[in-house]
Structures are given as C-alpha cells and as structure tokens.
Amino acid sequence: MNSCDLLLLIDLMQGIDYDDAVLCTGLNNQLFMSNYADKQLFMLQGRGILFVDDLLKRLHINHEILTIDELLQFDKNLLNQVLIILPHIDFDKIQHFQKNVVQFINLYSSYTVTSINDGEIVLRGVEEDEFITKRLSLRDFYHLSNTKIKPLYVSQRIVYIRDTFVPQEMITECLANNLRELLVDDTYFDEKGGWTRGISFYDAVKDKLIEGWDDDFNKVSKFVFFQSMLNGSSFFYRREFSNALKNKYLVDEEIINLLYQSGNLWRKLGRYLRRLVVENKPLDKLFIEHTLTDIKNIETYTFNKMITNMTIKV
C-alpha cells in the first residue's frame, strides 16, 4: 500500500514522482518517549520525515504556514495549493475532546482544500490509494487546534505551497542528507519527553522492551509500542523505501534484499508483541535480544553501504 500523504503531494506537485517522494521522506531509526497519564509511552518512528511541510523544507520549496483565520481569508483561487495536516481521527469524535485532557495520537493524515463555505471545509484526501472527500466543520477545526496532542504536539498544520515545481537536484540533495542522518546518534530529553535516534536506537528499543514490557508497561503503552512498529504497511517503511530504490536503479540487489529482510523482521517483531497483548503472555527476552540484534546488524551494514555505493553522490 502507498503512503497516502505522498500520493496527495505528488498529485499537487510537478517534477517529483511517488518514488522520489518516498526516497526524500527517507527512513528513520528513532524512539520517542512521552509522559501520558502518569506513564511513560514509547513510540518508534521508521519514516524519516513525518509531515509534508518538513519535506517541503528539505526540498527548499517556497511555502507558508497559515493560521485558521488566515485560511478563512485566503484567496479562493489558490485553495488548491493548500495542504492541511490533521491527526488521523474520526472527525465526529473531535467535539468530545475535553479542553484540558491530552490526547495521544501518533498518526496523521494530509488533505488538500477543495472549498470553504457554510461553516465547513471540504477536504480531499487519500485512503487505501483512492481519493476521498471529507468535511470538517470550522467549529471542530478550532476545537481540534486547541487540543493538546502527544507525542508530537501537532494538532493541525495548514501549509500554503507557493511553488509547485521540484527541481531534480533538490531531490538528490534531500536523499543524500537523509541517508547521512541514519548513522548519527542523537539524544534529546526534557520534562515533556524526548527521543533517541541513530545507531543507539536499536539497543534503546531492546532495553525498553526487556526491562519494561512485563513490569512497567500498561495495555496502552504496549499498544502504542507495537503499533508504531507496524506503520509503513507493517514493514516499518523499509519495504516501501527499498522498492523506490529498486525502481530508480540507485543501489545493487543486495541492499534491496537486506532492506526487505529488515522490514520483515520489524513486522515479525511488531506482530509478536501484538500477539502477547492479545494472549496476555510474558515477553520472550531471548527472542527480543536476537531479533533486534539481527535488525541492528542488517541495517547498520545496509545504511553504510548505501552511503558509500549509491549511484548518486552522498
């Protein structure tokens, strides 16, 4: 299955196809931590760039972030160049969000704006590779924008894309920068939470599972943990990325096969953890140790080889 936000983006932009967009969003090896209801929640992120506006920054595309009030005053002839990023939720549930209650939502959807009238915004999105139409009332939109959402602290983003053409050199530069970041260790924490990414990510995931799954994680913590592994059509975005590399003839067959293999291991691990929750069984620590060690070895070797052997200059 394709990434819905990228299908929407390439329908709007020129000079970039779906494989280009996948390569530019890149891969990630990052573990987020956030406090929620007096518990620590951990979420894995396998995609390099989460939000379309961050991708536009990487591609040096001229764009502007709008407020809701600015959107309502916006030139109607340019609305088709506006993207709205929203938490992936049923719009009917927004009115039930309480003002001071934090919502934990780690998936997002992107939409283009079709029209604004009669107190609602008509949105065009993608679900299961098909374009769909949804309606969001302005009342709910304002309410959502004032809702606290963890772990990414994004309740909405409105992006006006001024330039809709992507130069090829920007695509190449974006891919190169993303690859370099995969092997750079980076850790940040404050009172709200933080993250670990890079090579140390794999041991951090392993340690959190082995030390906390049976003793510290509640059912919500376990759900968030395994569900984040199953993003990217259940392969942690590895398969989608490897398909794009293959289609663009950027790497040899070994790298493609290794990314498929690591994607399969992420899927195996996520499904294993999901089964533990359903069946209420304890964690097999030896299985976790072996699986994450295998993933670490495969991905560090693969990422290093991509950087040195890719047919573009990285």
C-alpha positions as a LaTeX table, in Angstrom:
\begin{tabular}{lrrr}
\hline
Residue & $x$ (\AA) & $y$ (\AA) & $z$ (\AA) \\
\hline
Met1 & 0.00 & 0.00 & 0.00 \\
Asn2 & 1.25 & 3.51 & $-0.79$ \\
Ser3 & 1.68 & 6.38 & 1.69 \\
Cys4 & $-1.49$ & 8.44 & 1.36 \\
Asp5 & 0.08 & 11.82 & 2.12 \\
Leu6 & 2.74 & 11.29 & $-0.56$ \\
Leu7 & 0.12 & 10.36 & $-3.17$ \\
Leu8 & $-1.64$ & 13.61 & $-2.35$ \\
Leu9 & 1.60 & 15.60 & $-2.58$ \\
Ile10 & 2.68 & 14.29 & $-5.98$ \\
Asp11 & $-0.80$ & 14.97 & $-7.32$ \\
Leu12 & $-0.21$ & 18.61 & $-6.38$ \\
Met13 & 3.49 & 18.98 & $-7.29$ \\
Gln14 & 5.42 & 18.79 & $-10.56$ \\
Gly15 & 8.89 & 17.33 & $-11.12$ \\
Ile16 & 8.55 & 14.67 & $-8.43$ \\
Asp17 & 7.05 & 11.19 & $-8.69$ \\
Tyr18 & 5.99 & 8.77 & $-5.97$ \\
Asp19 & 9.36 & 7.01 & $-5.71$ \\
Asp20 & 11.12 & 10.37 & $-5.45$ \\
Ala21 & 8.80 & 11.37 & $-2.62$ \\
Val22 & 9.40 & 8.10 & $-0.74$ \\
Leu23 & 13.18 & 8.50 & $-1.05$ \\
Cys24 & 13.02 & 12.12 & 0.09 \\
Thr25 & 10.94 & 11.34 & 3.17 \\
Gly26 & 13.60 & 8.73 & 3.89 \\
Leu27 & 13.96 & 6.22 & 6.69 \\
Asn28 & 14.40 & 6.76 & 10.40 \\
Asn29 & 15.58 & 4.85 & 13.43 \\
Gln30 & 14.11 & 6.89 & 16.26 \\
Leu31 & 12.45 & 6.12 & 19.60 \\
Phe32 & 10.19 & 8.80 & 21.10 \\
Met33 & 9.34 & 8.94 & 24.80 \\
Ser34 & 6.44 & 10.93 & 26.26 \\
Asn35 & 4.59 & 11.03 & 29.57 \\
Tyr36 & 0.89 & 10.25 & 29.37 \\
Ala37 & $-1.47$ & 9.63 & 32.30 \\
Asp38 & 1.50 & 9.22 & 34.67 \\
Lys39 & 3.04 & 6.57 & 32.45 \\
Gln40 & 5.93 & 6.67 & 30.02 \\
Leu41 & 4.88 & 5.90 & 26.46 \\
Phe42 & 7.37 & 4.90 & 23.78 \\
Met43 & 6.81 & 5.19 & 20.05 \\
Leu44 & 9.12 & 4.06 & 17.26 \\
Gln45 & 9.46 & 6.06 & 14.06 \\
Gly46 & 10.64 & 4.33 & 10.90 \\
Arg47 & 9.95 & 7.13 & 8.41 \\
Gly48 & 12.44 & 9.96 & 8.18 \\
Ile49 & 10.11 & 12.92 & 7.60 \\
Leu50 & 6.67 & 12.77 & 9.18 \\
Phe51 & 4.96 & 15.90 & 7.90 \\
Val52 & 4.65 & 17.23 & 4.38 \\
Asp53 & 5.77 & 20.74 & 5.35 \\
Asp54 & 9.02 & 19.30 & 6.75 \\
Leu55 & 9.55 & 17.58 & 3.40 \\
Leu56 & 8.95 & 20.89 & 1.61 \\
Lys57 & 11.66 & 22.47 & 3.78 \\
Arg58 & 14.10 & 19.72 & 2.84 \\
Leu59 & 13.32 & 20.27 & $-0.83$ \\
His60 & 13.67 & 24.07 & $-0.48$ \\
Ile61 & 10.13 & 24.57 & $-1.78$ \\
Asn62 & 8.69 & 28.01 & $-1.06$ \\
His63 & 5.74 & 27.59 & 1.32 \\
Glu64 & 3.98 & 29.34 & 4.18 \\
Ile65 & 2.30 & 28.15 & 7.38 \\
Leu66 & $-1.17$ & 29.65 & 7.85 \\
Thr67 & $-3.43$ & 30.08 & 10.85 \\
Ile68 & $-7.08$ & 29.05 & 10.62 \\
Asp69 & $-8.11$ & 32.72 & 10.49 \\
Glu70 & $-5.68$ & 33.33 & 7.63 \\
Leu71 & $-7.06$ & 30.31 & 5.80 \\
Leu72 & $-10.59$ & 31.69 & 6.04 \\
Gln73 & $-9.43$ & 34.93 & 4.41 \\
Phe74 & $-7.32$ & 33.16 & 1.78 \\
Asp75 & $-7.66$ & 33.66 & $-1.96$ \\
Lys76 & $-10.18$ & 31.02 & $-3.10$ \\
Asn77 & $-8.34$ & 30.65 & $-6.40$ \\
Leu78 & $-5.28$ & 29.37 & $-4.51$ \\
Leu79 & $-7.02$ & 26.97 & $-2.12$ \\
Asn80 & $-5.96$ & 24.01 & $-4.27$ \\
Gln81 & $-2.38$ & 24.78 & $-3.22$ \\
Val82 & $-3.18$ & 24.49 & 0.49 \\
Leu83 & $-2.48$ & 21.32 & 2.47 \\
Ile84 & $-3.96$ & 20.64 & 5.91 \\
Ile85 & $-2.25$ & 18.11 & 8.19 \\
Leu86 & $-4.53$ & 16.63 & 10.86 \\
Pro87 & $-4.34$ & 13.82 & 13.41 \\
His88 & $-5.70$ & 10.60 & 11.92 \\
Ile89 & $-9.05$ & 10.51 & 13.73 \\
Asp90 & $-12.77$ & 10.27 & 13.09 \\
Phe91 & $-13.88$ & 13.89 & 12.71 \\
Asp92 & $-17.10$ & 13.10 & 14.56 \\
Lys93 & $-15.08$ & 12.46 & 17.74 \\
Ile94 & $-13.40$ & 15.88 & 17.83 \\
Gln95 & $-16.32$ & 17.57 & 19.61 \\
His96 & $-15.90$ & 15.12 & 22.51 \\
Phe97 & $-12.27$ & 16.08 & 23.20 \\
Gln98 & $-12.10$ & 17.81 & 26.58 \\
Lys99 & $-10.16$ & 21.07 & 26.71 \\
Asn100 & $-7.60$ & 20.10 & 29.35 \\
Val101 & $-7.30$ & 16.40 & 28.51 \\
Val102 & $-4.26$ & 15.36 & 26.50 \\
Gln103 & $-4.94$ & 13.07 & 23.54 \\
Phe104 & $-2.31$ & 10.54 & 22.44 \\
Ile105 & $-2.38$ & 10.28 & 18.64 \\
Asn106 & 0.67 & 9.24 & 16.65 \\
Leu107 & $-0.77$ & 9.01 & 13.12 \\
Tyr108 & $-1.57$ & 11.92 & 10.82 \\
Ser109 & $-3.36$ & 12.49 & 7.51 \\
Ser110 & $-2.93$ & 15.20 & 4.89 \\
Tyr111 & $-5.65$ & 16.85 & 2.83 \\
Thr112 & $-5.93$ & 19.47 & 0.13 \\
Val113 & $-8.66$ & 22.10 & 0.44 \\
Thr114 & $-11.49$ & 21.91 & $-2.08$ \\
Ser115 & $-13.66$ & 24.71 & $-0.71$ \\
Ile116 & $-14.69$ & 26.60 & 2.42 \\
Asn117 & $-18.33$ & 27.53 & 2.85 \\
Asp118 & $-21.34$ & 27.24 & 5.14 \\
Gly119 & $-19.19$ & 26.80 & 8.22 \\
Glu120 & $-17.21$ & 23.82 & 6.95 \\
Ile121 & $-14.09$ & 22.92 & 4.99 \\
Val122 & $-14.37$ & 20.39 & 2.17 \\
Leu123 & $-11.19$ & 18.32 & 2.12 \\
Arg124 & $-9.70$ & 15.97 & $-0.46$ \\
Gly125 & $-7.64$ & 13.11 & 0.90 \\
Val126 & $-6.48$ & 9.59 & 0.12 \\
Glu127 & $-7.49$ & 6.32 & 1.77 \\
Glu128 & $-6.29$ & 2.92 & 0.54 \\
Asp129 & $-4.86$ & 4.52 & $-2.61$ \\
Glu130 & $-8.21$ & 6.11 & $-3.52$ \\
Phe131 & $-9.04$ & 9.83 & $-3.42$ \\
Ile132 & $-11.85$ & 10.65 & $-0.98$ \\
Thr133 & $-13.81$ & 13.73 & 0.14 \\
Lys134 & $-14.33$ & 14.64 & 3.81 \\
Arg135 & $-15.98$ & 17.55 & 5.55 \\
Leu136 & $-14.73$ & 19.25 & 8.69 \\
Ser137 & $-16.78$ & 21.88 & 10.49 \\
Leu138 & $-14.96$ & 25.08 & 11.40 \\
Arg139 & $-16.16$ & 24.66 & 14.98 \\
Asp140 & $-14.45$ & 21.27 & 15.21 \\
Phe141 & $-11.36$ & 22.61 & 13.43 \\
Tyr142 & $-10.92$ & 25.36 & 16.02 \\
His143 & $-11.61$ & 22.90 & 18.83 \\
Leu144 & $-9.01$ & 20.47 & 17.49 \\
Ser145 & $-6.42$ & 23.22 & 17.13 \\
Asn146 & $-6.73$ & 23.92 & 20.87 \\
Thr147 & $-6.40$ & 20.26 & 21.85 \\
Lys148 & $-3.11$ & 19.05 & 23.33 \\
Ile149 & $-1.87$ & 16.05 & 21.38 \\
Lys150 & 1.13 & 13.90 & 22.27 \\
Pro151 & 3.78 & 12.75 & 21.48 \\
Leu152 & 4.45 & 15.15 & 18.56 \\
Tyr153 & 2.50 & 18.17 & 19.85 \\
Val154 & 0.87 & 18.82 & 16.47 \\
Ser155 & $-2.90$ & 19.37 & 16.46 \\
Gln156 & $-3.01$ & 20.82 & 12.93 \\
Arg157 & $-0.84$ & 22.45 & 10.30 \\
Ile158 & $-2.02$ & 24.50 & 7.36 \\
Val159 & 0.51 & 24.77 & 4.55 \\
Tyr160 & 0.26 & 27.03 & 1.52 \\
Ile161 & 2.62 & 25.77 & $-1.20$ \\
Arg162 & 3.73 & 28.79 & $-3.22$ \\
Asp163 & 5.89 & 26.88 & $-5.72$ \\
Thr164 & 4.68 & 23.52 & $-7.03$ \\
Phe165 & 7.77 & 22.52 & $-9.04$ \\
Val166 & 10.54 & 20.40 & $-7.50$ \\
Pro167 & 14.00 & 20.62 & $-9.17$ \\
Gln168 & 15.76 & 17.26 & $-9.58$ \\
Glu169 & 18.88 & 18.48 & $-7.76$ \\
Met170 & 16.78 & 19.17 & $-4.67$ \\
Ile171 & 15.53 & 15.57 & $-4.70$ \\
Thr172 & 19.10 & 14.25 & $-4.88$ \\
Glu173 & 20.28 & 16.55 & $-2.07$ \\
Cys174 & 17.34 & 15.59 & 0.15 \\
Leu175 & 18.01 & 11.86 & $-0.26$ \\
Ala176 & 21.71 & 12.31 & 0.48 \\
Asn177 & 21.05 & 14.29 & 3.66 \\
Asn178 & 18.53 & 11.74 & 4.91 \\
Leu179 & 20.95 & 8.86 & 4.46 \\
Arg180 & 23.70 & 10.60 & 6.41 \\
Glu181 & 21.39 & 11.15 & 9.38 \\
Leu182 & 20.62 & 7.45 & 9.78 \\
Leu183 & 24.03 & 6.75 & 11.31 \\
Val184 & 24.32 & 9.85 & 13.53 \\
Asp185 & 23.47 & 9.30 & 17.20 \\
Asp186 & 21.22 & 11.98 & 18.67 \\
Thr187 & 19.53 & 12.01 & 22.07 \\
Tyr188 & 17.29 & 14.74 & 23.48 \\
Phe189 & 15.12 & 14.77 & 26.60 \\
Asp190 & 13.29 & 17.44 & 28.60 \\
Glu191 & 10.39 & 17.46 & 31.06 \\
Lys192 & 7.90 & 16.69 & 28.24 \\
Gly193 & 9.79 & 13.73 & 26.81 \\
Gly194 & 12.40 & 13.25 & 24.13 \\
Trp195 & 13.99 & 10.82 & 21.73 \\
Thr196 & 16.93 & 8.60 & 20.88 \\
Arg197 & 17.95 & 8.00 & 17.28 \\
Gly198 & 20.80 & 6.66 & 15.20 \\
Ile199 & 22.86 & 3.57 & 15.99 \\
Ser200 & 21.95 & 3.67 & 19.70 \\
Phe201 & 18.25 & 3.40 & 18.77 \\
Tyr202 & 18.37 & $-0.39$ & 18.40 \\
Asp203 & 19.79 & $-1.04$ & 21.87 \\
Ala204 & 17.38 & 1.52 & 23.35 \\
Val205 & 14.38 & $-0.34$ & 21.87 \\
Lys206 & 15.76 & $-3.66$ & 23.10 \\
Asp207 & 16.39 & $-2.32$ & 26.61 \\
Lys208 & 12.93 & $-0.73$ & 26.93 \\
Leu209 & 11.27 & $-3.99$ & 25.92 \\
Ile210 & 13.37 & $-6.28$ & 28.08 \\
Glu211 & 13.30 & $-4.03$ & 31.15 \\
Gly212 & 9.77 & $-2.66$ & 30.95 \\
Trp213 & 7.34 & $-4.74$ & 28.88 \\
Asp214 & 6.20 & $-7.16$ & 31.61 \\
Asp215 & 6.68 & $-4.93$ & 34.66 \\
Asp216 & 6.14 & $-1.28$ & 33.68 \\
Phe217 & 4.06 & $-1.15$ & 30.50 \\
Asn218 & 0.28 & $-1.00$ & 30.79 \\
Lys219 & $-2.01$ & $-2.04$ & 27.94 \\
Val220 & $-1.95$ & 1.42 & 26.34 \\
Ser221 & 1.86 & 1.54 & 26.49 \\
Lys222 & 2.10 & $-1.88$ & 24.87 \\
Phe223 & $-0.38$ & $-0.98$ & 22.13 \\
Val224 & 1.45 & 2.24 & 21.21 \\
Phe225 & 4.79 & 0.41 & 21.16 \\
Phe226 & 3.84 & $-2.46$ & 18.86 \\
Gln227 & 1.53 & $-0.37$ & 16.66 \\
Ser228 & 4.33 & 2.06 & 15.84 \\
Met229 & 6.40 & $-0.89$ & 14.56 \\
Leu230 & 3.63 & $-1.85$ & 12.16 \\
Asn231 & 3.44 & 1.52 & 10.40 \\
Gly232 & 4.53 & 1.68 & 6.76 \\
Ser233 & 2.23 & $-1.17$ & 5.64 \\
Ser234 & 3.58 & $-3.23$ & 8.58 \\
Phe235 & 7.19 & $-3.16$ & 7.36 \\
Phe236 & 8.38 & $-0.04$ & 9.25 \\
Tyr237 & 8.71 & 1.76 & 5.87 \\
Arg238 & 11.65 & $-0.46$ & 4.87 \\
Arg239 & 9.85 & $-2.23$ & 2.03 \\
Glu240 & 8.41 & 0.96 & 0.55 \\
Phe241 & 11.87 & 2.56 & 0.59 \\
Ser242 & 13.59 & $-0.46$ & $-0.93$ \\
Asn243 & 11.00 & $-0.58$ & $-3.75$ \\
Ala244 & 11.72 & 3.07 & $-4.55$ \\
Leu245 & 15.48 & 2.42 & $-4.60$ \\
Lys246 & 14.92 & $-0.51$ & $-6.94$ \\
Asn247 & 12.65 & 1.45 & $-9.27$ \\
Lys248 & 15.22 & 4.26 & $-9.51$ \\
Tyr249 & 18.17 & 1.86 & $-10.06$ \\
Leu250 & 20.11 & 3.55 & $-7.26$ \\
Val251 & 21.55 & 0.53 & $-5.45$ \\
Asp252 & 22.51 & $-3.08$ & $-6.06$ \\
Glu253 & 20.30 & $-6.08$ & $-5.35$ \\
Glu254 & 21.98 & $-6.84$ & $-2.01$ \\
Ile255 & 20.81 & $-3.59$ & $-0.43$ \\
Ile256 & 17.27 & $-4.08$ & $-1.71$ \\
Asn257 & 17.15 & $-7.62$ & $-0.33$ \\
Leu258 & 18.59 & $-6.57$ & 3.04 \\
Leu259 & 16.01 & $-3.79$ & 3.46 \\
Tyr260 & 13.29 & $-6.31$ & 2.64 \\
Gln261 & 14.79 & $-8.60$ & 5.27 \\
Ser262 & 14.91 & $-5.92$ & 7.99 \\
Gly263 & 11.35 & $-4.86$ & 7.11 \\
Asn264 & 10.21 & $-8.45$ & 7.56 \\
Leu265 & 11.93 & $-8.61$ & 10.95 \\
Trp266 & 10.26 & $-5.39$ & 12.11 \\
Arg267 & 6.92 & $-6.81$ & 11.01 \\
Lys268 & 7.64 & $-10.11$ & 12.79 \\
Leu269 & 8.56 & $-8.26$ & 15.98 \\
Gly270 & 5.51 & $-5.98$ & 15.89 \\
Arg271 & 3.14 & $-8.89$ & 15.31 \\
Tyr272 & 4.81 & $-10.88$ & 18.07 \\
Leu273 & 4.26 & $-8.05$ & 20.56 \\
Arg274 & 0.66 & $-7.64$ & 19.40 \\
Arg275 & 0.07 & $-11.34$ & 19.98 \\
Leu276 & 1.48 & $-11.07$ & 23.51 \\
Val277 & $-1.06$ & $-8.33$ & 24.30 \\
Val278 & $-3.98$ & $-10.30$ & 22.85 \\
Glu279 & $-2.99$ & $-13.54$ & 24.60 \\
Asn280 & $-1.68$ & $-11.84$ & 27.77 \\
Lys281 & 1.62 & $-13.72$ & 27.66 \\
Pro282 & 5.05 & $-12.73$ & 29.05 \\
Leu283 & 7.88 & $-11.47$ & 26.86 \\
Asp284 & 10.47 & $-13.89$ & 25.50 \\
Lys285 & 13.55 & $-11.79$ & 26.26 \\
Leu286 & 15.89 & $-14.03$ & 24.29 \\
Phe287 & 13.73 & $-13.60$ & 21.17 \\
Ile288 & 13.83 & $-9.82$ & 21.61 \\
Glu289 & 17.60 & $-9.87$ & 22.07 \\
His290 & 18.21 & $-11.95$ & 18.95 \\
Thr291 & 15.69 & $-10.16$ & 16.72 \\
Leu292 & 16.83 & $-6.62$ & 17.49 \\
Thr293 & 20.49 & $-7.62$ & 17.24 \\
Asp294 & 19.77 & $-9.05$ & 13.77 \\
Ile295 & 17.94 & $-5.87$ & 12.74 \\
Lys296 & 20.77 & $-3.66$ & 14.04 \\
Asn297 & 23.42 & $-5.66$ & 12.20 \\
Ile298 & 21.46 & $-5.69$ & 8.94 \\
Glu299 & 20.54 & $-2.01$ & 8.98 \\
Thr300 & 23.87 & $-0.55$ & 10.07 \\
Tyr301 & 25.62 & $-2.54$ & 7.35 \\
Thr302 & 22.98 & $-1.61$ & 4.77 \\
Phe303 & 22.92 & 2.10 & 5.60 \\
Asn304 & 26.72 & 2.30 & 5.48 \\
Lys305 & 26.79 & 0.53 & 2.13 \\
Met306 & 24.07 & 2.78 & 0.70 \\
Ile307 & 26.07 & 5.86 & 1.60 \\
Thr308 & 29.27 & 4.56 & 0.00 \\
Asn309 & 27.88 & 2.72 & $-3.03$ \\
Met310 & 24.81 & 4.65 & $-4.17$ \\
Thr311 & 24.84 & 5.81 & $-7.78$ \\
Ile312 & 24.33 & 9.42 & $-6.71$ \\
Lys313 & 26.97 & 11.32 & $-4.74$ \\
Val314 & 26.25 & 11.11 & $-1.00$ \\
\hline
\end{tabular}
